[in-house]
Tab-separated table of C-alpha atoms in Angstrom:
chain	number	residue	atom	x	y	z
A	1	UNK	CA	2.947	-68.471	-33.045
A	2	UNK	CA	5.038	-71.260	-34.560
A	3	UNK	CA	8.068	-70.578	-36.757
A	4	UNK	CA	6.498	-72.150	-39.910
A	5	UNK	CA	3.398	-69.958	-39.479
A	6	UNK	CA	5.542	-66.819	-38.993
A	7	UNK	CA	7.534	-67.719	-42.105
A	8	UNK	CA	4.358	-68.236	-44.155
A	9	UNK	CA	2.907	-64.898	-43.016
A	10	UNK	CA	6.161	-63.052	-43.764
A	11	UNK	CA	6.408	-64.662	-47.216
A	12	UNK	CA	2.817	-63.679	-48.049
A	13	UNK	CA	3.386	-60.101	-46.851
A	14	UNK	CA	6.559	-59.742	-48.920
A	15	UNK	CA	4.788	-61.099	-52.012
A	16	UNK	CA	1.985	-58.559	-51.531
A	17	UNK	CA	4.425	-55.645	-51.205
A	18	UNK	CA	6.494	-56.845	-54.180
A	19	UNK	CA	3.368	-57.122	-56.332
A	20	UNK	CA	2.175	-53.662	-55.294
A	21	UNK	CA	5.579	-52.070	-55.924
A	22	UNK	CA	5.858	-53.719	-59.349
A	23	UNK	CA	2.785	-51.778	-60.466
A	24	UNK	CA	4.933	-48.626	-60.474
A	25	UNK	CA	6.717	-49.965	-63.545
A	26	UNK	CA	3.553	-50.137	-65.637
A	27	UNK	CA	0.657	-47.723	-65.862
A	28	UNK	CA	-1.880	-50.448	-65.143
A	29	UNK	CA	-0.983	-53.830	-63.735
A	30	UNK	CA	-3.526	-56.622	-63.350
A	31	UNK	CA	-4.815	-56.711	-59.794
A	32	UNK	CA	-3.001	-53.535	-58.675
A	33	UNK	CA	-5.200	-51.154	-56.711
A	34	UNK	CA	-3.370	-47.968	-57.650
A	35	UNK	CA	-0.662	-46.561	-59.898
A	36	UNK	CA	1.164	-43.250	-59.869
A	37	UNK	CA	3.289	-40.987	-62.005
A	38	UNK	CA	4.953	-37.599	-61.902
A	39	UNK	CA	4.005	-35.472	-64.882
A	40	UNK	CA	6.445	-32.801	-66.085
A	41	UNK	CA	5.052	-29.706	-67.824
A	42	UNK	CA	7.605	-27.325	-69.339
A	43	UNK	CA	6.779	-23.661	-69.830
A	44	UNK	CA	8.767	-20.504	-70.333
A	45	UNK	CA	10.497	-19.731	-67.085
A	46	UNK	CA	10.390	-23.169	-65.527
A	47	UNK	CA	8.874	-26.573	-64.989
A	48	UNK	CA	5.746	-27.735	-63.166
A	49	UNK	CA	5.611	-31.229	-61.650
A	50	UNK	CA	2.230	-32.858	-60.975
A	51	UNK	CA	1.967	-35.829	-58.604
A	52	UNK	CA	-0.765	-38.046	-60.078
A	53	UNK	CA	-2.515	-41.092	-58.634
A	54	UNK	CA	-4.834	-43.391	-60.578
A	55	UNK	CA	-7.005	-45.939	-58.810
A	56	UNK	CA	-8.222	-49.196	-60.254
A	57	UNK	CA	-10.577	-49.823	-57.336
A	58	UNK	CA	-11.795	-47.674	-54.451
A	59	UNK	CA	-8.825	-46.975	-52.181
A	60	UNK	CA	-7.674	-44.571	-49.482
A	61	UNK	CA	-4.309	-43.797	-47.958
A	62	UNK	CA	-1.630	-41.159	-47.590
A	63	UNK	CA	0.843	-39.577	-49.984
A	64	UNK	CA	4.223	-37.856	-49.752
A	65	UNK	CA	5.462	-35.777	-52.700
A	66	UNK	CA	9.116	-34.737	-52.320
A	67	UNK	CA	11.096	-32.614	-54.784
A	68	UNK	CA	14.721	-31.539	-54.596
A	69	UNK	CA	15.884	-28.871	-57.061
A	70	UNK	CA	19.496	-28.101	-57.915
A	71	UNK	CA	20.496	-25.065	-59.925
A	72	UNK	CA	22.760	-22.047	-60.091
A	73	UNK	CA	21.470	-20.734	-56.761
A	74	UNK	CA	22.038	-23.909	-54.752
A	75	UNK	CA	19.660	-26.626	-53.570
A	76	UNK	CA	16.046	-26.310	-52.432
A	77	UNK	CA	13.590	-28.931	-51.225
A	78	UNK	CA	9.815	-29.143	-51.131
A	79	UNK	CA	7.568	-31.716	-49.471
A	80	UNK	CA	3.794	-32.056	-49.644
A	81	UNK	CA	1.789	-34.742	-47.875
A	82	UNK	CA	-1.763	-35.626	-47.014
A	83	UNK	CA	-4.563	-38.136	-47.247
A	84	UNK	CA	-6.204	-39.347	-50.434
A	85	UNK	CA	-9.424	-41.184	-51.149
A	86	UNK	CA	-10.164	-42.333	-54.686
A	87	UNK	CA	-13.140	-44.042	-56.272
A	88	UNK	CA	-12.619	-46.895	-58.721
A	89	UNK	CA	-11.068	-45.734	-62.015
A	90	UNK	CA	-10.453	-42.209	-60.709
A	91	UNK	CA	-7.375	-40.107	-61.533
A	92	UNK	CA	-6.377	-37.101	-59.451
A	93	UNK	CA	-3.525	-34.659	-58.952
A	94	UNK	CA	-2.316	-34.973	-55.360
A	95	UNK	CA	0.311	-32.230	-55.417
A	96	UNK	CA	1.901	-29.598	-57.654
A	97	UNK	CA	5.397	-28.101	-57.464
A	98	UNK	CA	6.608	-25.259	-59.673
A	99	UNK	CA	10.325	-25.047	-60.410
A	100	UNK	CA	11.543	-21.798	-61.874
A	101	UNK	CA	15.066	-21.587	-63.098
A	102	UNK	CA	17.591	-21.828	-65.837
A	103	UNK	CA	18.411	-24.420	-68.464
A	104	UNK	CA	20.840	-25.966	-65.973
A	105	UNK	CA	18.011	-26.879	-63.611
A	106	UNK	CA	18.106	-30.461	-62.334
A	107	UNK	CA	15.722	-32.101	-59.896
A	108	UNK	CA	14.649	-35.352	-58.290
A	109	UNK	CA	10.998	-36.004	-57.460
A	110	UNK	CA	9.483	-38.888	-55.492
A	111	UNK	CA	5.814	-39.665	-54.935
A	112	UNK	CA	5.106	-42.281	-52.275
A	113	UNK	CA	1.583	-43.670	-51.871
A	114	UNK	CA	0.792	-45.723	-48.780
A	115	UNK	CA	-2.435	-47.673	-48.313
A	116	UNK	CA	-3.670	-50.881	-46.713
A	117	UNK	CA	-2.423	-52.673	-49.868
A	118	UNK	CA	1.173	-51.523	-49.323
A	119	UNK	CA	3.542	-48.779	-50.425
A	120	UNK	CA	4.165	-47.550	-53.977
A	121	UNK	CA	7.035	-45.276	-55.050
A	122	UNK	CA	7.089	-43.290	-58.291
A	123	UNK	CA	10.277	-41.450	-59.185
A	124	UNK	CA	11.117	-38.754	-61.739
A	125	UNK	CA	14.658	-37.475	-62.177
């Protein structure tokens, strides 16, 4: 494969990944196959985090939902992963993590979606 052809392929691949990743900044981006978010629900005694994916066309892939909690008792981590398959215009909860604790509770949560279209990262901290 010639150097100009390799350069053209690499440039196209980077543009695809950049376009897919940019969709994380907006709920729905023109042409993006999927978007994600981490929903926080507060209740007495703690917080629940929902990892949510929304498809704009039929798509399948894998997900990784990682949460790290810091509080008075130290640090704990949780990771959930699996496959997903969504129909066009479908929204689903891929994972749920409950965080009990005090008012001083802090956490970081990442949801990574990987499909043929690329990789998308949603972050909540």
